[in-house]
Amino acid sequence: HPSASIGVAIHPMHGEGYETLRRHADMAMYRAKTQRKGSIAFFDHQLGREATRKHALEQQLRDALEARAFRCSLQQKVDIGTGAIAGFEVLLRWIDRAGAVHAPGTFLPLATELGLLNDITGLIVDELVQALPRLDARFGTAVRYSINVSPTQAVNMRFMQKLVHQLWETGRARDFILELTEESLAAAEPLQSRILPLLRTAGIGISIDDFGTGYSSLAKLAELTVDELKIDRSLISSIHARPRNQSILRAIESMGTALGILVVAEGVETEEEAHYLMAHT
């Protein structure tokens, strides 16, 4: 039972020449595919403007990669009991030619689509490694650094081997943690048989990011040996006023304690949230 997604461009409204019409029909076809399987979509000028913006962003990202215009921003991970800095999460930022700072949500999906993410990750890790002596002098050598890995990267053996080698060469592989999303748990078998042994041999820590959403599975968690669970921000937001979320948090804490896994609350942004966590953990 085959189906088709159809994109339509009309002459001369949407273009005079064949190549222009074909390109515009192709854009409309991709819109149809995202709307509903087996649907039809017509090209319009809004779609054309979106395509133009996407093309411009693509060129900017390629130029930024060549100019090494991506930087890492460090977010503190604080021990809720002592207030001491226990580590940092390495966050990606793009600094454009005008000096504007772009958060990853504005460009990361396209960078992934273009196959640029692995190279960008390599640049960020390089910058982090070069900054280690300065970070050691300021925060000491006991802190650990968490690096985000996308689901596609997590099961890419070549990429993971290169990343592990990059961290291993620092002589401090145990100071790093790789954060895998819950989506990566969907590929538990290749993770368990190929990727995790690689990380364990090097001494690199493993964290499950955004825990509590998406692909949560206690069965799969039991199969994986991880060091850290990061509770998704959606469960922490206004937790002082949300009894059901409080119960979920207590359950995750109990599970973490039983399994010997560190639990991290992600995105504590208000005093009320912080006070609740300090009083109940």
mmCIF file of N, CA and C in Angstrom, residues 140-230:
data_model
loop_
_atom_site.group_PDB
_atom_site.id
_atom_site.type_symbol
_atom_site.label_atom_id
_atom_site.label_comp_id
_atom_site.label_asym_id
_atom_site.label_seq_id
_atom_site.Cartn_x
_atom_site.Cartn_y
_atom_site.Cartn_z
ATOM 1 N N GLY A 140 39.881 24.128 41.145
ATOM 2 C CA GLY A 140 40.476 22.898 41.634
ATOM 3 C C GLY A 140 40.341 21.763 40.634
ATOM 4 N N THR A 141 40.919 20.638 40.950
ATOM 5 C CA THR A 141 40.955 19.502 40.020
ATOM 6 C C THR A 141 39.921 18.427 40.346
ATOM 7 N N ALA A 142 39.052 18.680 41.330
ATOM 8 C CA ALA A 142 38.065 17.664 41.718
ATOM 9 C C ALA A 142 36.782 17.757 40.900
ATOM 10 N N VAL A 143 36.581 18.854 40.168
ATOM 11 C CA VAL A 143 35.339 19.009 39.409
ATOM 12 C C VAL A 143 35.389 18.165 38.137
ATOM 13 N N ARG A 144 34.196 17.822 37.640
ATOM 14 C CA ARG A 144 34.096 17.035 36.409
ATOM 15 C C ARG A 144 33.305 17.829 35.367
ATOM 16 N N TYR A 145 33.546 17.519 34.103
ATOM 17 C CA TYR A 145 32.971 18.284 33.007
ATOM 18 C C TYR A 145 32.074 17.383 32.161
ATOM 19 N N SER A 146 30.812 17.803 32.006
ATOM 20 C CA SER A 146 29.822 17.019 31.279
ATOM 21 C C SER A 146 29.673 17.540 29.856
ATOM 22 N N ILE A 147 29.735 16.628 28.897
ATOM 23 C CA ILE A 147 29.646 16.970 27.481
ATOM 24 C C ILE A 147 28.433 16.279 26.879
ATOM 25 N N ASN A 148 27.567 17.048 26.204
ATOM 26 C CA ASN A 148 26.354 16.491 25.609
ATOM 27 C C ASN A 148 26.673 15.737 24.313
ATOM 28 N N VAL A 149 26.044 14.581 24.163
ATOM 29 C CA VAL A 149 26.188 13.764 22.958
ATOM 30 C C VAL A 149 24.789 13.483 22.422
ATOM 31 N N SER A 150 24.553 13.757 21.148
ATOM 32 C CA SER A 150 23.231 13.554 20.561
ATOM 33 C C SER A 150 22.951 12.064 20.371
ATOM 34 N N PRO A 151 21.679 11.682 20.211
ATOM 35 C CA PRO A 151 21.360 10.268 19.981
ATOM 36 C C PRO A 151 22.070 9.688 18.763
ATOM 37 N N THR A 152 22.178 10.482 17.692
ATOM 38 C CA THR A 152 22.877 10.000 16.495
ATOM 39 C C THR A 152 24.348 9.784 16.778
ATOM 40 N N GLN A 153 24.952 10.708 17.503
ATOM 41 C CA GLN A 153 26.369 10.570 17.834
ATOM 42 C C GLN A 153 26.616 9.389 18.765
ATOM 43 N N ALA A 154 25.682 9.144 19.682
ATOM 44 C CA ALA A 154 25.882 8.119 20.708
ATOM 45 C C ALA A 154 26.069 6.727 20.127
ATOM 46 N N VAL A 155 25.462 6.454 18.971
ATOM 47 C CA VAL A 155 25.580 5.119 18.373
ATOM 48 C C VAL A 155 26.487 5.133 17.138
ATOM 49 N N ASN A 156 27.197 6.248 16.938
ATOM 50 C CA ASN A 156 28.148 6.360 15.836
ATOM 51 C C ASN A 156 29.512 5.943 16.362
ATOM 52 N N MET A 157 29.912 4.710 16.072
ATOM 53 C CA MET A 157 31.131 4.156 16.655
ATOM 54 C C MET A 157 32.361 4.978 16.278
ATOM 55 N N ARG A 158 32.434 5.427 15.036
ATOM 56 C CA ARG A 158 33.598 6.200 14.608
ATOM 57 C C ARG A 158 33.700 7.512 15.377
ATOM 58 N N PHE A 159 32.551 8.197 15.517
ATOM 59 C CA PHE A 159 32.563 9.461 16.257
ATOM 60 C C PHE A 159 32.947 9.231 17.717
ATOM 61 N N MET A 160 32.335 8.213 18.352
ATOM 62 C CA MET A 160 32.606 7.966 19.761
ATOM 63 C C MET A 160 34.054 7.571 19.995
ATOM 64 N N GLN A 161 34.635 6.787 19.088
ATOM 65 C CA GLN A 161 36.045 6.434 19.216
ATOM 66 C C GLN A 161 36.931 7.667 19.158
ATOM 67 N N LYS A 162 36.612 8.578 18.239
ATOM 68 C CA LYS A 162 37.389 9.815 18.103
ATOM 69 C C LYS A 162 37.251 10.689 19.337
ATOM 70 N N LEU A 163 36.026 10.793 19.867
ATOM 71 C CA LEU A 163 35.797 11.613 21.053
ATOM 72 C C LEU A 163 36.510 11.029 22.268
ATOM 73 N N VAL A 164 36.395 9.728 22.453
ATOM 74 C CA VAL A 164 37.070 9.079 23.584
ATOM 75 C C VAL A 164 38.577 9.268 23.483
ATOM 76 N N HIS A 165 39.121 9.132 22.271
ATOM 77 C CA HIS A 165 40.563 9.329 22.082
ATOM 78 C C HIS A 165 40.961 10.772 22.422
ATOM 79 N N GLN A 166 40.119 11.724 22.014
ATOM 80 C CA GLN A 166 40.376 13.141 22.282
ATOM 81 C C GLN A 166 40.436 13.400 23.793
ATOM 82 N N LEU A 167 39.515 12.780 24.547
ATOM 83 C CA LEU A 167 39.505 12.958 25.994
ATOM 84 C C LEU A 167 40.608 12.154 26.681
ATOM 85 N N TRP A 168 40.884 10.977 26.143
ATOM 86 C CA TRP A 168 41.928 10.123 26.717
ATOM 87 C C TRP A 168 43.300 10.795 26.628
ATOM 88 N N GLU A 169 43.541 11.506 25.545
ATOM 89 C CA GLU A 169 44.847 12.147 25.344
ATOM 90 C C GLU A 169 45.141 13.237 26.372
ATOM 91 N N THR A 170 44.109 13.728 27.051
ATOM 92 C CA THR A 170 44.330 14.746 28.076
ATOM 93 C C THR A 170 45.000 14.152 29.309
ATOM 94 N N GLY A 171 44.934 12.815 29.436
ATOM 95 C CA GLY A 171 45.449 12.180 30.633
ATOM 96 C C GLY A 171 44.486 12.294 31.808
ATOM 97 N N ARG A 172 43.297 12.844 31.540
ATOM 98 C CA ARG A 172 42.330 13.086 32.614
ATOM 99 C C ARG A 172 40.933 12.616 32.204
ATOM 100 N N ALA A 173 40.854 11.488 31.547
ATOM 101 C CA ALA A 173 39.566 11.012 31.035
ATOM 102 C C ALA A 173 38.527 10.884 32.137
ATOM 103 N N ARG A 174 38.959 10.576 33.350
ATOM 104 C CA ARG A 174 38.007 10.399 34.452
ATOM 105 C C ARG A 174 37.370 11.713 34.907
ATOM 106 N N ASP A 175 37.874 12.819 34.410
ATOM 107 C CA ASP A 175 37.291 14.118 34.757
ATOM 108 C C ASP A 175 36.130 14.491 33.835
ATOM 109 N N PHE A 176 35.784 13.613 32.891
ATOM 110 C CA PHE A 176 34.747 13.934 31.916
ATOM 111 C C PHE A 176 33.555 12.974 32.042
ATOM 112 N N ILE A 177 32.368 13.519 31.772
ATOM 113 C CA ILE A 177 31.137 12.745 31.734
ATOM 114 C C ILE A 177 30.460 13.018 30.403
ATOM 115 N N LEU A 178 30.000 11.983 29.737
ATOM 116 C CA LEU A 178 29.232 12.162 28.510
ATOM 117 C C LEU A 178 27.745 12.029 28.837
ATOM 118 N N GLU A 179 26.981 13.037 28.435
ATOM 119 C CA GLU A 179 25.544 13.043 28.677
ATOM 120 C C GLU A 179 24.813 12.499 27.462
ATOM 121 N N LEU A 180 24.107 11.391 27.646
ATOM 122 C CA LEU A 180 23.312 10.776 26.593
ATOM 123 C C LEU A 180 21.844 11.058 26.872
ATOM 124 N N THR A 181 21.081 11.383 25.858
ATOM 125 C CA THR A 181 19.654 11.620 26.057
ATOM 126 C C THR A 181 18.926 10.293 26.227
ATOM 127 N N GLU A 182 17.702 10.393 26.747
ATOM 128 C CA GLU A 182 16.901 9.179 26.907
ATOM 129 C C GLU A 182 16.612 8.521 25.568
ATOM 130 N N GLU A 183 16.580 9.318 24.503
ATOM 131 C CA GLU A 183 16.354 8.747 23.178
ATOM 132 C C GLU A 183 17.433 7.726 22.845
ATOM 133 N N SER A 184 18.645 7.959 23.357
ATOM 134 C CA SER A 184 19.732 7.014 23.115
ATOM 135 C C SER A 184 19.458 5.654 23.727
ATOM 136 N N LEU A 185 18.611 5.615 24.767
ATOM 137 C CA LEU A 185 18.276 4.346 25.399
ATOM 138 C C LEU A 185 17.531 3.419 24.452
ATOM 139 N N ALA A 186 16.914 4.002 23.416
ATOM 140 C CA ALA A 186 16.212 3.180 22.440
ATOM 141 C C ALA A 186 17.171 2.249 21.721
ATOM 142 N N ALA A 187 18.441 2.602 21.727
ATOM 143 C CA ALA A 187 19.470 1.762 21.100
ATOM 144 C C ALA A 187 20.314 1.103 22.184
ATOM 145 N N ALA A 188 19.628 0.559 23.199
ATOM 146 C CA ALA A 188 20.328 0.016 24.371
ATOM 147 C C ALA A 188 21.336 -1.064 24.002
ATOM 148 N N GLU A 189 21.008 -1.916 23.051
ATOM 149 C CA GLU A 189 21.915 -3.028 22.725
ATOM 150 C C GLU A 189 23.265 -2.546 22.188
ATOM 151 N N PRO A 190 23.287 -1.701 21.136
ATOM 152 C CA PRO A 190 24.595 -1.228 20.678
ATOM 153 C C PRO A 190 25.317 -0.399 21.727
ATOM 154 N N LEU A 191 24.559 0.344 22.530
ATOM 155 C CA LEU A 191 25.211 1.092 23.601
ATOM 156 C C LEU A 191 25.889 0.135 24.580
ATOM 157 N N GLN A 192 25.150 -0.900 24.972
ATOM 158 C CA GLN A 192 25.655 -1.836 25.978
ATOM 159 C C GLN A 192 26.839 -2.636 25.461
ATOM 160 N N SER A 193 26.767 -3.078 24.208
ATOM 161 C CA SER A 193 27.788 -4.001 23.705
ATOM 162 C C SER A 193 29.009 -3.301 23.111
ATOM 163 N N ARG A 194 28.854 -2.069 22.616
ATOM 164 C CA ARG A 194 29.946 -1.433 21.904
ATOM 165 C C ARG A 194 30.410 -0.120 22.512
ATOM 166 N N ILE A 195 29.454 0.763 22.829
ATOM 167 C CA ILE A 195 29.820 2.113 23.240
ATOM 168 C C ILE A 195 30.224 2.173 24.713
ATOM 169 N N LEU A 196 29.386 1.608 25.607
ATOM 170 C CA LEU A 196 29.677 1.708 27.028
ATOM 171 C C LEU A 196 30.998 1.051 27.423
ATOM 172 N N PRO A 197 31.349 -0.133 26.891
ATOM 173 C CA PRO A 197 32.668 -0.681 27.223
ATOM 174 C C PRO A 197 33.809 0.243 26.823
ATOM 175 N N LEU A 198 33.635 0.948 25.710
ATOM 176 C CA LEU A 198 34.647 1.901 25.263
ATOM 177 C C LEU A 198 34.831 3.008 26.294
ATOM 178 N N LEU A 199 33.705 3.532 26.802
ATOM 179 C CA LEU A 199 33.769 4.604 27.784
ATOM 180 C C LEU A 199 34.305 4.094 29.116
ATOM 181 N N ARG A 200 33.870 2.900 29.515
ATOM 182 C CA ARG A 200 34.320 2.345 30.788
ATOM 183 C C ARG A 200 35.826 2.086 30.787
ATOM 184 N N THR A 201 36.329 1.579 29.687
ATOM 185 C CA THR A 201 37.766 1.311 29.594
ATOM 186 C C THR A 201 38.570 2.592 29.745
ATOM 187 N N ALA A 202 38.056 3.678 29.178
ATOM 188 C CA ALA A 202 38.754 4.956 29.259
ATOM 189 C C ALA A 202 38.561 5.633 30.612
ATOM 190 N N GLY A 203 37.526 5.228 31.352
ATOM 191 C CA GLY A 203 37.250 5.840 32.644
ATOM 192 C C GLY A 203 36.331 7.041 32.561
ATOM 193 N N ILE A 204 35.682 7.242 31.424
ATOM 194 C CA ILE A 204 34.779 8.373 31.219
ATOM 195 C C ILE A 204 33.418 8.058 31.832
ATOM 196 N N GLY A 205 32.839 9.022 32.538
ATOM 197 C CA GLY A 205 31.544 8.834 33.176
ATOM 198 C C GLY A 205 30.394 8.906 32.180
ATOM 199 N N ILE A 206 29.232 8.388 32.585
ATOM 200 C CA ILE A 206 28.049 8.340 31.714
ATOM 201 C C ILE A 206 26.855 8.899 32.465
ATOM 202 N N SER A 207 26.164 9.836 31.826
ATOM 203 C CA SER A 207 24.974 10.456 32.402
ATOM 204 C C SER A 207 23.807 10.298 31.442
ATOM 205 N N ILE A 208 22.605 10.059 31.988
ATOM 206 C CA ILE A 208 21.386 10.040 31.178
ATOM 207 C C ILE A 208 20.698 11.386 31.342
ATOM 208 N N ASP A 209 20.662 12.164 30.270
ATOM 209 C CA ASP A 209 20.120 13.517 30.293
ATOM 210 C C ASP A 209 18.593 13.495 30.144
ATOM 211 N N ASP A 210 17.935 14.541 30.646
ATOM 212 C CA ASP A 210 16.483 14.721 30.500
ATOM 213 C C ASP A 210 15.707 13.516 31.010
ATOM 214 N N PHE A 211 16.164 12.916 32.096
ATOM 215 C CA PHE A 211 15.495 11.722 32.607
ATOM 216 C C PHE A 211 14.092 12.081 33.080
ATOM 217 N N GLY A 212 13.134 11.230 32.723
ATOM 218 C CA GLY A 212 11.750 11.442 33.103
ATOM 219 C C GLY A 212 10.862 11.841 31.953
ATOM 220 N N THR A 213 11.437 11.909 30.756
ATOM 221 C CA THR A 213 10.647 12.239 29.561
ATOM 222 C C THR A 213 10.987 11.248 28.459
ATOM 223 N N GLY A 214 10.165 11.205 27.462
ATOM 224 C CA GLY A 214 10.498 10.458 26.244
ATOM 225 C C GLY A 214 10.608 8.973 26.437
ATOM 226 N N TYR A 215 11.840 8.456 26.442
ATOM 227 C CA TYR A 215 12.077 7.022 26.363
ATOM 228 C C TYR A 215 12.395 6.409 27.730
ATOM 229 N N SER A 216 11.860 6.991 28.791
ATOM 230 C CA SER A 216 12.134 6.442 30.116
ATOM 231 C C SER A 216 11.783 4.958 30.172
ATOM 232 N N SER A 217 12.697 4.163 30.659
ATOM 233 C CA SER A 217 12.449 2.733 30.770
ATOM 234 C C SER A 217 13.321 2.179 31.879
ATOM 235 N N LEU A 218 12.679 1.718 32.945
ATOM 236 C CA LEU A 218 13.448 1.155 34.049
ATOM 237 C C LEU A 218 14.147 -0.124 33.618
ATOM 238 N N ALA A 219 13.525 -0.879 32.715
ATOM 239 C CA ALA A 219 14.144 -2.109 32.237
ATOM 240 C C ALA A 219 15.446 -1.802 31.509
ATOM 241 N N LYS A 220 15.407 -0.787 30.644
ATOM 242 C CA LYS A 220 16.628 -0.429 29.910
ATOM 243 C C LYS A 220 17.666 0.192 30.836
ATOM 244 N N LEU A 221 17.191 0.970 31.818
ATOM 245 C CA LEU A 221 18.125 1.554 32.769
ATOM 246 C C LEU A 221 18.854 0.466 33.546
ATOM 247 N N ALA A 222 18.156 -0.628 33.839
ATOM 248 C CA ALA A 222 18.777 -1.741 34.555
ATOM 249 C C ALA A 222 19.860 -2.401 33.708
ATOM 250 N N GLU A 223 19.706 -2.345 32.363
ATOM 251 C CA GLU A 223 20.694 -2.949 31.478
ATOM 252 C C GLU A 223 21.955 -2.094 31.367
ATOM 253 N N LEU A 224 21.811 -0.784 31.575
ATOM 254 C CA LEU A 224 22.921 0.132 31.377
ATOM 255 C C LEU A 224 23.569 0.467 32.713
ATOM 256 N N THR A 225 24.876 0.621 32.699
ATOM 257 C CA THR A 225 25.605 1.027 33.888
ATOM 258 C C THR A 225 25.961 2.490 33.732
ATOM 259 N N VAL A 226 25.215 3.361 34.427
ATOM 260 C CA VAL A 226 25.445 4.796 34.296
ATOM 261 C C VAL A 226 25.851 5.384 35.639
ATOM 262 N N ASP A 227 26.425 6.562 35.605
ATOM 263 C CA ASP A 227 26.907 7.209 36.818
ATOM 264 C C ASP A 227 25.971 8.293 37.320
ATOM 265 N N GLU A 228 25.113 8.809 36.413
ATOM 266 C CA GLU A 228 24.338 9.989 36.772
ATOM 267 C C GLU A 228 23.003 10.005 36.040
ATOM 268 N N LEU A 229 21.970 10.476 36.718
ATOM 269 C CA LEU A 229 20.668 10.741 36.110
ATOM 270 C C LEU A 229 20.382 12.232 36.241
ATOM 271 N N LYS A 230 20.087 12.891 35.135
ATOM 272 C CA LYS A 230 19.719 14.304 35.178
ATOM 273 C C LYS A 230 18.206 14.408 35.003
#
